[in-house]
Every structure is written in C-alpha cells, then in structure tokens.
PDB file of C-alpha atoms in Angstrom:
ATOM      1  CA  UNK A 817     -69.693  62.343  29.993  1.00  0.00           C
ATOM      2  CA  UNK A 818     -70.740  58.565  30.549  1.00  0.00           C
ATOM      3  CA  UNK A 819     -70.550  58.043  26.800  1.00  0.00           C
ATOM      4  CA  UNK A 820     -67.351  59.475  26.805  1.00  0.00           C
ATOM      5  CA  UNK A 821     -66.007  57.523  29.734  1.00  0.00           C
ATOM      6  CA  UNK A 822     -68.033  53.768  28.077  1.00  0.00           C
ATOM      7  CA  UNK A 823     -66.021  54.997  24.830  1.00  0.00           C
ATOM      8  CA  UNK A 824     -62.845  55.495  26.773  1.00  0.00           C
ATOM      9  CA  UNK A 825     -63.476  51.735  28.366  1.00  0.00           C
ATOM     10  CA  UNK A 826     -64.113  49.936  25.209  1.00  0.00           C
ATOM     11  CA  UNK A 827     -60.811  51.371  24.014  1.00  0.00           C
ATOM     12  CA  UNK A 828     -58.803  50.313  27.174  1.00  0.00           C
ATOM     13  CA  UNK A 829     -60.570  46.760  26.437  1.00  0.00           C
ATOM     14  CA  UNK A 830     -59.445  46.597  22.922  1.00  0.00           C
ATOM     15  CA  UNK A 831     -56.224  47.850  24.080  1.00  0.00           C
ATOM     16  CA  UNK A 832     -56.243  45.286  26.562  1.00  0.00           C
ATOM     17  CA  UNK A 833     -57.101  42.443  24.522  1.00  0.00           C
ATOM     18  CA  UNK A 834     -54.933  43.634  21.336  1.00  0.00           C
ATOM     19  CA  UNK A 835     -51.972  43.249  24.070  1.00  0.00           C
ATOM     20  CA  UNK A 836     -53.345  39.818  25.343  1.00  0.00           C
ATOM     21  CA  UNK A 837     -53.351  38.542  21.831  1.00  0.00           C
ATOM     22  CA  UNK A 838     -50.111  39.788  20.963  1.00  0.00           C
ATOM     23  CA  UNK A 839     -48.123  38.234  24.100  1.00  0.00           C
ATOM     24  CA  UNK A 840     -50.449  34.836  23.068  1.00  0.00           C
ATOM     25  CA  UNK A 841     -48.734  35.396  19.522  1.00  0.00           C
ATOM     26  CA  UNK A 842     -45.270  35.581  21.371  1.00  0.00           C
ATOM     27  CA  UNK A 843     -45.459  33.584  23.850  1.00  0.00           C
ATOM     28  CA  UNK A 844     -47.458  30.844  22.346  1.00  0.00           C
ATOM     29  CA  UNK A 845     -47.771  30.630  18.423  1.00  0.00           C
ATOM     30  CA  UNK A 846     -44.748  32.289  17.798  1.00  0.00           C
ATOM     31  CA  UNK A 847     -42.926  29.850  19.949  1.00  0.00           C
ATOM     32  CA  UNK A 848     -44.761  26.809  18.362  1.00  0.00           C
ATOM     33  CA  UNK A 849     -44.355  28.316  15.010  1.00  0.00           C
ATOM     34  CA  UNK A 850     -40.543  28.585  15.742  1.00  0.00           C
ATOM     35  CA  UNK A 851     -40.598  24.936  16.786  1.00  0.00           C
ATOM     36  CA  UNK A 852     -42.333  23.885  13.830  1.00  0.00           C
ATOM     37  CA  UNK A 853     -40.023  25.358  11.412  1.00  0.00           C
ATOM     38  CA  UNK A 854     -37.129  23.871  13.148  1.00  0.00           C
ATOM     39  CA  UNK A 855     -38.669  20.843  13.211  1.00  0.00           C
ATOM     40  CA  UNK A 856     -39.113  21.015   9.886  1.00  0.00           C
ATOM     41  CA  UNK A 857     -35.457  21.890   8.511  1.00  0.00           C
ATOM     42  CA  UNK A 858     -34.265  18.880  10.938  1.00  0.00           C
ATOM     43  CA  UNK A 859     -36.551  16.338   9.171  1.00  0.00           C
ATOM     44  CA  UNK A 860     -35.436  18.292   5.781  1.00  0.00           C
ATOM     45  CA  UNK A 861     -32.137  17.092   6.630  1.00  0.00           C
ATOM     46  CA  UNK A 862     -33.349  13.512   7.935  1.00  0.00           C
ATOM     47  CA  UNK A 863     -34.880  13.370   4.799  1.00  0.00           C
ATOM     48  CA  UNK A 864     -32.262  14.136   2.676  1.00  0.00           C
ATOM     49  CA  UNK A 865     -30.013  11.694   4.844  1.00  0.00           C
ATOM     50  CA  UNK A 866     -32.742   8.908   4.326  1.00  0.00           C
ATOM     51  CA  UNK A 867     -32.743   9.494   0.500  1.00  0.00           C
ATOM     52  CA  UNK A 868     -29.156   9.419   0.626  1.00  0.00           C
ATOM     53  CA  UNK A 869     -28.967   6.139   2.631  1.00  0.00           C
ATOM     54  CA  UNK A 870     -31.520   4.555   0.200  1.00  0.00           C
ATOM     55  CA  UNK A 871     -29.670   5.333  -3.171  1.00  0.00           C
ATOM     56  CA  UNK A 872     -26.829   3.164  -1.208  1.00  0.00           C
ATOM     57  CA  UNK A 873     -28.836   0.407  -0.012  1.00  0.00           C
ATOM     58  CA  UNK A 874     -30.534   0.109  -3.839  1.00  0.00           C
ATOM     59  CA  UNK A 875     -27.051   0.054  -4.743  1.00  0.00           C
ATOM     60  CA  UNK A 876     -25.392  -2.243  -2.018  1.00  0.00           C
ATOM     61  CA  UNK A 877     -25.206  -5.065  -3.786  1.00  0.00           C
ATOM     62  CA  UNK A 878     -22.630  -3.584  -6.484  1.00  0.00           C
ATOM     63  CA  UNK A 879     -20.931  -1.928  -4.021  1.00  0.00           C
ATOM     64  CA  UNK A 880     -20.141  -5.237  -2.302  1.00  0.00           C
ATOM     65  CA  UNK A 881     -19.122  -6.712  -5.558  1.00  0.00           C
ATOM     66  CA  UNK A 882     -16.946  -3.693  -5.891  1.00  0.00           C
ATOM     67  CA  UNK A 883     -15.385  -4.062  -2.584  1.00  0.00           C
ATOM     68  CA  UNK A 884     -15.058  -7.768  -3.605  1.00  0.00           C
ATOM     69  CA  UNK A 885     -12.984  -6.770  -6.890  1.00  0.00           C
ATOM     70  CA  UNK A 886     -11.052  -4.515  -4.776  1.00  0.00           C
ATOM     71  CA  UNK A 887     -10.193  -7.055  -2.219  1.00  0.00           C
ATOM     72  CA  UNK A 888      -9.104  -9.519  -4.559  1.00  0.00           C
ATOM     73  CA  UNK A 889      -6.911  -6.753  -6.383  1.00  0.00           C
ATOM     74  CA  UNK A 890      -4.927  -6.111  -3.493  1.00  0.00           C
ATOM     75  CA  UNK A 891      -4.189  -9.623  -2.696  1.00  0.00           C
ATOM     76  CA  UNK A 892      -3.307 -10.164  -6.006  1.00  0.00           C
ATOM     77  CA  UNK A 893      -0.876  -7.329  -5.722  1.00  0.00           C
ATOM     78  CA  UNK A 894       0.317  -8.561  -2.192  1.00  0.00           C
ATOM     79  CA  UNK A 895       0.914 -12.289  -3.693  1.00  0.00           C
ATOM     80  CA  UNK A 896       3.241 -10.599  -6.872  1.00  0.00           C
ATOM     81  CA  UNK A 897       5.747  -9.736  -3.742  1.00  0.00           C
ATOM     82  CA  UNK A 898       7.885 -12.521  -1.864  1.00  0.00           C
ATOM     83  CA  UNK A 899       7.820 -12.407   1.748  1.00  0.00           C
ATOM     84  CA  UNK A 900      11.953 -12.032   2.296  1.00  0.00           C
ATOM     85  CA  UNK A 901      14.969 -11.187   0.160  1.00  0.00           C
ATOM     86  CA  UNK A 902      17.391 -13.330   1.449  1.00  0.00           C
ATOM     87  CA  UNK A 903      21.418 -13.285   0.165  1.00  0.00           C
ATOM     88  CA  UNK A 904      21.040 -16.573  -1.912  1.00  0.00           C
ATOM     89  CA  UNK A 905      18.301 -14.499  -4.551  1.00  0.00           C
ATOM     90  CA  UNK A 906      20.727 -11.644  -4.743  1.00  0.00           C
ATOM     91  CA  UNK A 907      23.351 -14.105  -5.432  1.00  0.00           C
ATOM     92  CA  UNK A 908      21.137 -16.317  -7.813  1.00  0.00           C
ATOM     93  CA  UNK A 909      20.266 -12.880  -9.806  1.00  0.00           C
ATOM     94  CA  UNK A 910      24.051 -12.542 -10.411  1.00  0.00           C
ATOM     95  CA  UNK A 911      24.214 -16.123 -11.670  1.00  0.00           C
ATOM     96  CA  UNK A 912      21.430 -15.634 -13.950  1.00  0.00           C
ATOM     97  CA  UNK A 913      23.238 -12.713 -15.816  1.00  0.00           C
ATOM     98  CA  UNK A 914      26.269 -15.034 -16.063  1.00  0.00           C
ATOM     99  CA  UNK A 915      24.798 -17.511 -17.847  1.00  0.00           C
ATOM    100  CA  UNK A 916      23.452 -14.914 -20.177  1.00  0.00           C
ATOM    101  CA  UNK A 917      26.306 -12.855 -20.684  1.00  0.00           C
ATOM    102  CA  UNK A 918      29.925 -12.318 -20.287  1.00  0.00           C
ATOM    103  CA  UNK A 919      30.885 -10.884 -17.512  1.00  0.00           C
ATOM    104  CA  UNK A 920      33.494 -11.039 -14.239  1.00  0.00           C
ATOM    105  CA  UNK A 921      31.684  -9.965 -11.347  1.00  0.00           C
ATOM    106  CA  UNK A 922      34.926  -8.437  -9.029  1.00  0.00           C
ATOM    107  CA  UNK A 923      32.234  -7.385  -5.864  1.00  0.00           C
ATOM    108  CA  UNK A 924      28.721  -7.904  -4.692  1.00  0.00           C
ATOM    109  CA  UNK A 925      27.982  -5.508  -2.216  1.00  0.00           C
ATOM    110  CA  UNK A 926      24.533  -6.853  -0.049  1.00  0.00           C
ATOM    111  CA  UNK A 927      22.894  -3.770   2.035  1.00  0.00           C
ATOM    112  CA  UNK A 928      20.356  -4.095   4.635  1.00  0.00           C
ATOM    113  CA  UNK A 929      17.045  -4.000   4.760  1.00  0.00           C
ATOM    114  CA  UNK A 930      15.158  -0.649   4.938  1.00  0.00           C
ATOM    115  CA  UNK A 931      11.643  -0.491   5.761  1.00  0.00           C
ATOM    116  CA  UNK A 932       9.810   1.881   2.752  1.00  0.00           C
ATOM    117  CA  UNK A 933       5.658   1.872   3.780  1.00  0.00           C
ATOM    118  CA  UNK A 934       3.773  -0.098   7.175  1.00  0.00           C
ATOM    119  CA  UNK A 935      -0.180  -0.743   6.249  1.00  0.00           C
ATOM    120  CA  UNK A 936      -1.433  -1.308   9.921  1.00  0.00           C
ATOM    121  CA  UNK A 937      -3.175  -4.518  10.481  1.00  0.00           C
ATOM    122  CA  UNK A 938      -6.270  -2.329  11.830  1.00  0.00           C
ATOM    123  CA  UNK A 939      -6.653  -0.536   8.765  1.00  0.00           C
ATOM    124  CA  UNK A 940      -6.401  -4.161   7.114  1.00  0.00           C
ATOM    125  CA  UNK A 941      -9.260  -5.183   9.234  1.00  0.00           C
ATOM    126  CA  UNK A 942     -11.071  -1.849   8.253  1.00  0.00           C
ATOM    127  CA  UNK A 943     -10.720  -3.220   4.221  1.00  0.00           C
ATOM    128  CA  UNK A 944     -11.742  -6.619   5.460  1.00  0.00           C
ATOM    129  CA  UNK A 945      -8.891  -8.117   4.715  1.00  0.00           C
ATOM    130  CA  UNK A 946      -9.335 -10.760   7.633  1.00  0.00           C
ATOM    131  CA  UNK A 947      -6.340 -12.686   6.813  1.00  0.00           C
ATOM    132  CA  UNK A 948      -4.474  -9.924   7.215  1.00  0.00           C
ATOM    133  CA  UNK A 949      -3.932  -9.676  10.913  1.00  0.00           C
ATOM    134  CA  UNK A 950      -0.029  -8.334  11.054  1.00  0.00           C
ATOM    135  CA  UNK A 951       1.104  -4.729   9.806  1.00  0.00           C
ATOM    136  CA  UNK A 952       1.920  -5.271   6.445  1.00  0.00           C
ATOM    137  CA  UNK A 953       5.432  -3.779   5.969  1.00  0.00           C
ATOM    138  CA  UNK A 954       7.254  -2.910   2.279  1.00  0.00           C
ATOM    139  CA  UNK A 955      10.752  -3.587   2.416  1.00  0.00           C
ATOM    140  CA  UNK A 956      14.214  -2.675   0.158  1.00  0.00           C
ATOM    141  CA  UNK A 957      17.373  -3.918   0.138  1.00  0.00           C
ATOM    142  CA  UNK A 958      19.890  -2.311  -2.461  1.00  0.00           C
ATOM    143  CA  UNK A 959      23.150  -4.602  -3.933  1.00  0.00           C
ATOM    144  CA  UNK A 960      25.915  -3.471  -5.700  1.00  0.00           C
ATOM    145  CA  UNK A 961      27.355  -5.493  -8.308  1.00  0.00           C
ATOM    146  CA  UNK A 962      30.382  -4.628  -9.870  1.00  0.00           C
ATOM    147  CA  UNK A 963      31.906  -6.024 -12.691  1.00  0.00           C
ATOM    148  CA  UNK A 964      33.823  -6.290 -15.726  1.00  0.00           C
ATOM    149  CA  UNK A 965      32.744  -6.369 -19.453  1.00  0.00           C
ATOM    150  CA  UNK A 966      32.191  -4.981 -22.424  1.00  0.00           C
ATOM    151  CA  UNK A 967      29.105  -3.015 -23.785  1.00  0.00           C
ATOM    152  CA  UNK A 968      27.474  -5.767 -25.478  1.00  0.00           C
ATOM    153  CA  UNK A 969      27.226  -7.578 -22.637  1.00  0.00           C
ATOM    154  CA  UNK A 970      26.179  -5.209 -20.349  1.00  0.00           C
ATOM    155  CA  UNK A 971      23.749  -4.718 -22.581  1.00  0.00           C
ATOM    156  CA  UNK A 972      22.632  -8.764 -22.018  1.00  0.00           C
ATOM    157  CA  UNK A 973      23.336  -8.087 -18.491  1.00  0.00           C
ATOM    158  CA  UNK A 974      20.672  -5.371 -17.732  1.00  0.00           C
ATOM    159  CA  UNK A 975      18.261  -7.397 -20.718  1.00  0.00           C
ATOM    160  CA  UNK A 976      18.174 -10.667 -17.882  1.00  0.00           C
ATOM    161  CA  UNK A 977      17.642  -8.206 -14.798  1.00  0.00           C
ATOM    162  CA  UNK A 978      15.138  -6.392 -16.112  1.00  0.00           C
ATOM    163  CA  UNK A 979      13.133 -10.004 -16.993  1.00  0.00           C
ATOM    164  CA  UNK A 980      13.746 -11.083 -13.578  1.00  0.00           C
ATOM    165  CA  UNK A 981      10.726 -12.746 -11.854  1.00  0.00           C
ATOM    166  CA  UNK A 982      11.672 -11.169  -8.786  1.00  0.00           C
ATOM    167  CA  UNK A 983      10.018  -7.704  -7.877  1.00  0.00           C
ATOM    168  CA  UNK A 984      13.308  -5.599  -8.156  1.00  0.00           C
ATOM    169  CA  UNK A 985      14.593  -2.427 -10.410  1.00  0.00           C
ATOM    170  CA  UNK A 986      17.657  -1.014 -11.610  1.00  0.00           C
ATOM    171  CA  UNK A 987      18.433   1.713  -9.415  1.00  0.00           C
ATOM    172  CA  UNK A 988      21.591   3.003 -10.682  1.00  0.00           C
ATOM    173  CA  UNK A 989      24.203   1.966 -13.650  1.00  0.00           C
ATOM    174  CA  UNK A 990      27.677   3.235 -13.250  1.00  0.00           C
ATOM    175  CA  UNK A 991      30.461   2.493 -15.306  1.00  0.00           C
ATOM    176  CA  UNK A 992      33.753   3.338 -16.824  1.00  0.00           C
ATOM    177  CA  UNK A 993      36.289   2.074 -19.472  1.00  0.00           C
ATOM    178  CA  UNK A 994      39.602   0.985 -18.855  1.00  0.00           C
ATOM    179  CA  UNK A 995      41.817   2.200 -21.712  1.00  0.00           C
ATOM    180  CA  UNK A 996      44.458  -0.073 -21.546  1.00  0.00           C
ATOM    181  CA  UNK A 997      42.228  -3.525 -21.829  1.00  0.00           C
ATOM    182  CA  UNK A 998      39.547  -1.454 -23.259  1.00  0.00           C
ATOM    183  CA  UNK A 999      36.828  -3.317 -21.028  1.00  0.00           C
ATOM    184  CA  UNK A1000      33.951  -1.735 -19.084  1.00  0.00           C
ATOM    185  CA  UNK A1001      34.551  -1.594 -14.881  1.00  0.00           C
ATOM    186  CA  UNK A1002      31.524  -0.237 -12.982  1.00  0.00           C
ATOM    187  CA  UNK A1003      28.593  -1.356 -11.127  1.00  0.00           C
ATOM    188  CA  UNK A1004      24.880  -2.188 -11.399  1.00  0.00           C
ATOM    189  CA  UNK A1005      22.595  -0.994  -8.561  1.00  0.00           C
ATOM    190  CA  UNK A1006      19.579  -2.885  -8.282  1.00  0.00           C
ATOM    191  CA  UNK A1007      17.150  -2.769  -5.393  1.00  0.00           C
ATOM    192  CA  UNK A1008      14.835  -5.948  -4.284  1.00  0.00           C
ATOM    193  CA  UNK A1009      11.284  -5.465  -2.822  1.00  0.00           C
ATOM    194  CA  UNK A1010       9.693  -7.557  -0.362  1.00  0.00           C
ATOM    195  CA  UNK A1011       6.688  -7.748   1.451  1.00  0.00           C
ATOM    196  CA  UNK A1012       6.043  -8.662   5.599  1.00  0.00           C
ATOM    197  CA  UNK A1013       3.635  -9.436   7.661  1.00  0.00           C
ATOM    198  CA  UNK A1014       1.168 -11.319   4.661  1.00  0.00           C
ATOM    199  CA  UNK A1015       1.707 -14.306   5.904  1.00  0.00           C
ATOM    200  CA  UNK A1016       2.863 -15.987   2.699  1.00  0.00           C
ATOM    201  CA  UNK A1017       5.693 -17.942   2.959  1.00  0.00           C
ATOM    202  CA  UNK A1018       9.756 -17.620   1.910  1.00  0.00           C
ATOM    203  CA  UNK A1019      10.295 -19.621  -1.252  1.00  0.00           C
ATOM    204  CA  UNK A1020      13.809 -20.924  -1.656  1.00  0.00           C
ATOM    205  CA  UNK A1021      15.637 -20.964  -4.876  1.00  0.00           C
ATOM    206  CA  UNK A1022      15.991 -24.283  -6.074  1.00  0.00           C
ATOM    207  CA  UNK A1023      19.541 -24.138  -7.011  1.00  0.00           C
ATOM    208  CA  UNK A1024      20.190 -27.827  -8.509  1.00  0.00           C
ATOM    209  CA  UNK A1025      20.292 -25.718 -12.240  1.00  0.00           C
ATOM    210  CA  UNK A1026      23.254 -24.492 -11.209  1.00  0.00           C
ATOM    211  CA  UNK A1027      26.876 -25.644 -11.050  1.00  0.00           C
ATOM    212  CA  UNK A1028      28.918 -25.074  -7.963  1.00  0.00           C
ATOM    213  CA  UNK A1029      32.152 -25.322  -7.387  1.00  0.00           C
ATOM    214  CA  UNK A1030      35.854 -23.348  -6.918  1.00  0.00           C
ATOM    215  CA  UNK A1031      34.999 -21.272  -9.853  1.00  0.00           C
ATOM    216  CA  UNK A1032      31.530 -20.305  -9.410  1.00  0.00           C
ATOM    217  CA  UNK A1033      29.834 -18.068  -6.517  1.00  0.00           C
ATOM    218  CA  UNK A1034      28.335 -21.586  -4.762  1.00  0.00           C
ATOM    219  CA  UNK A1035      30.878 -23.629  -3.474  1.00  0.00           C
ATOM    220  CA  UNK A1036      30.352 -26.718  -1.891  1.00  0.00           C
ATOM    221  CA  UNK A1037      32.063 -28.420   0.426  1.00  0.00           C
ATOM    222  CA  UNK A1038      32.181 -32.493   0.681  1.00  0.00           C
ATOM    223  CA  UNK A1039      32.906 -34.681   3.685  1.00  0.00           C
ATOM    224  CA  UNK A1040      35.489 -37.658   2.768  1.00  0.00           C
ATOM    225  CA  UNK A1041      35.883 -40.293   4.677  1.00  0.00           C
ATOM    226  CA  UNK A1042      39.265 -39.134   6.560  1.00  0.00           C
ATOM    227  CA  UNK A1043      40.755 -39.886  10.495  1.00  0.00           C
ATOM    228  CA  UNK A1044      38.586 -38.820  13.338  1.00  0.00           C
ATOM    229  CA  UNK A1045      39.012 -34.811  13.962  1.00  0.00           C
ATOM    230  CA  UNK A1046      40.163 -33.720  10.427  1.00  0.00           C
ATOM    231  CA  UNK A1047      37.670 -31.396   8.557  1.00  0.00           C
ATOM    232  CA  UNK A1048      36.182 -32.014   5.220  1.00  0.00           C
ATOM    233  CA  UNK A1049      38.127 -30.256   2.027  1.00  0.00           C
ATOM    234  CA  UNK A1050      36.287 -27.515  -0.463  1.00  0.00           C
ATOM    235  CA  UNK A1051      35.977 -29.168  -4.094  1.00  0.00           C
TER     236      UNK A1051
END
C-alpha cells in the first residue's frame, strides 16, 4: 500500500513538473521565441530596406547627374517659350506671310488669353528648380485671320507660319471660293503659346524691317510743326 501510494506521488510530481514546464514553455520561451521571430522578420525588412538604400547611395552620383540632365532639359524647354503674346507678334506674323505671299488680309480677329496647364512653384522647388519661385502657367491665345487669295498662295501662306520662330500651330484652315473672281475667302486659325511665371523676360519685335504707313497694318503717325492745340496728321 505505501509502494502504491510513493508510486502514486512520483506520478503527481511528474505530473506536476510536466505542467510547470509546459506553462515555462508558454509563458516564457514561447513568448521569447515569439519575440525573436518577430524580431527577426522586422530586421528582414530593415535589411532589405538597408540593401535597398545602398544600391542608391552606390548609385547617387548618376542619379544626380541624371537629375542634372533633367533639370537642364526642362529649362531648355521653358526658354523655347516667350513669356507673353502680345497683339504686335500676332500682327507681325501676318506681315511676315505678306511679304511671302499674296494675299489681302480683310480681318484679324485677336482672342484672349486662356490659361491651358499651372506647374505650382512648390512642386518647382520639389524638382529643384530654385529659380523657379512663381507657378509656372501655359497660356493660348487663338487669332483669326481672314483673307483673300488664291491656292498658291495660301499654300506660301501656311509654308511661312508653319516656319515661324514663335511657338504657335495652325489650329484650323477654313476656306471657300468665290466663283465670280474665282479667289479663295476664308480664314487661318492659328493659336500662340506662351509661358508665365519663368521669369524670362518679353522680347519686343524689332519692327524697323518693316514699312509702315496708310497701306500697311503699322501706321505711324508724325508730329509737324503746326499752331498750338492742333493734332499731328497720319502719313
């Protein structure tokens, strides 16, 4: 009876101490353990982050001569566009096609401007383009020049636009004949582009290559020498 009661002890203590190690195992190891691996997936990631980091630091130096290119590319686009359309280009356009071809211009039609895309300066200052400290705004401004000629010269006509130095397209070519002089009557739609907000400055057009006069668009007027209160006379 005492063996079986020592027997029954030892088993209570094994019991006992297979419980004690399994709530160690729990409570303990298993919660270290679980720390451990966490641990480990988070400097995983780190890692991977570090490895990452380094392939851009080995690297940083083309990536700044990159940014560089890019930089310069963008200001070289910005500089191709002139900071304001003003009505003497638009007018100066239509002189250039009249030295090139025969035409009779009857209307020029100037709309306003119309903003098309706004860069904000912060996003400017994100590309580290530190000159750029204004929102830089793409403008349009659409004219309407109608005409009379003849298909050879409209031909001449739409040749000189289309070489124009200024940043502008044909938007829109109407025209139709008139049967009893058998000329062409319509109108050429051309829209201007401009740029604000670069800080580059309006260029005027140098207009001493042209004539002026009653019969051209410039006119000038002269002051004579005439009694106090009278106004000069239009040449």
């Amino acid at each position: 009876m005492k063996n079986t009661t020592a027997k029954q002890a030892m088993t209570y203590v094994m019991a006992l101490g297979f419980l004690l190690l399994l709530a160690v195992y729990f409570l303990v190891y298993k919660s270290y353990n679980d720390k451990a691996e966490a641990l480990e997936k988070a400097n995983a990631t780190k890692q991977q982050r570090v490895n990452e980091l380094k392939v851009f630091y080995d690297n940083l130096s083309i990536y700044n001569e990159e940014i560089e290119q890019y930089q310069a590319q963008i200001a070289a686009w910005l500089d191709e566009y002139p900071s304001n359309v003003l009505e003497e280009d638009i007018l100066v356009l239509a002189l250039d096609t009249e030295k090139a071809a025969v035409l009779d211009y009857t209307n020029i039609n100037i709309g306003g401007r119309e903003p098309l895309r706004t860069i904000p300066a912060a996003t400017m200052q994100l590309a580290k383009m530190e000159n750029l400290t204004q929102d830089v705004i793409f403008v349009e401004r659409t004219v309407s020049y109608v005409n009379v000629t003849d298909y050879f010269n409209l031909k001449k006509c739409v040749e000189t636009i289309n070489n124009s130095a200024n940043r502008l397209t044909i938007s829109n070519i109407t025209y139709g004949k008139n049967v009893e002089t058998g000329e062409l009557e319509g109108t050429i739609e051309v829209t201007f582009y401009y740029v604000h907000g670069t800080g580059k400055e309006y260029k005027p057009q140098d207009l001493k290559a042209y004539e002026s006069g009653l019969a051209n668009l410039f006119g000038t007027t002269t002051i004579v020498d005439e009694p106090e209160g009278e106004e000069g006379v239009e040449e």
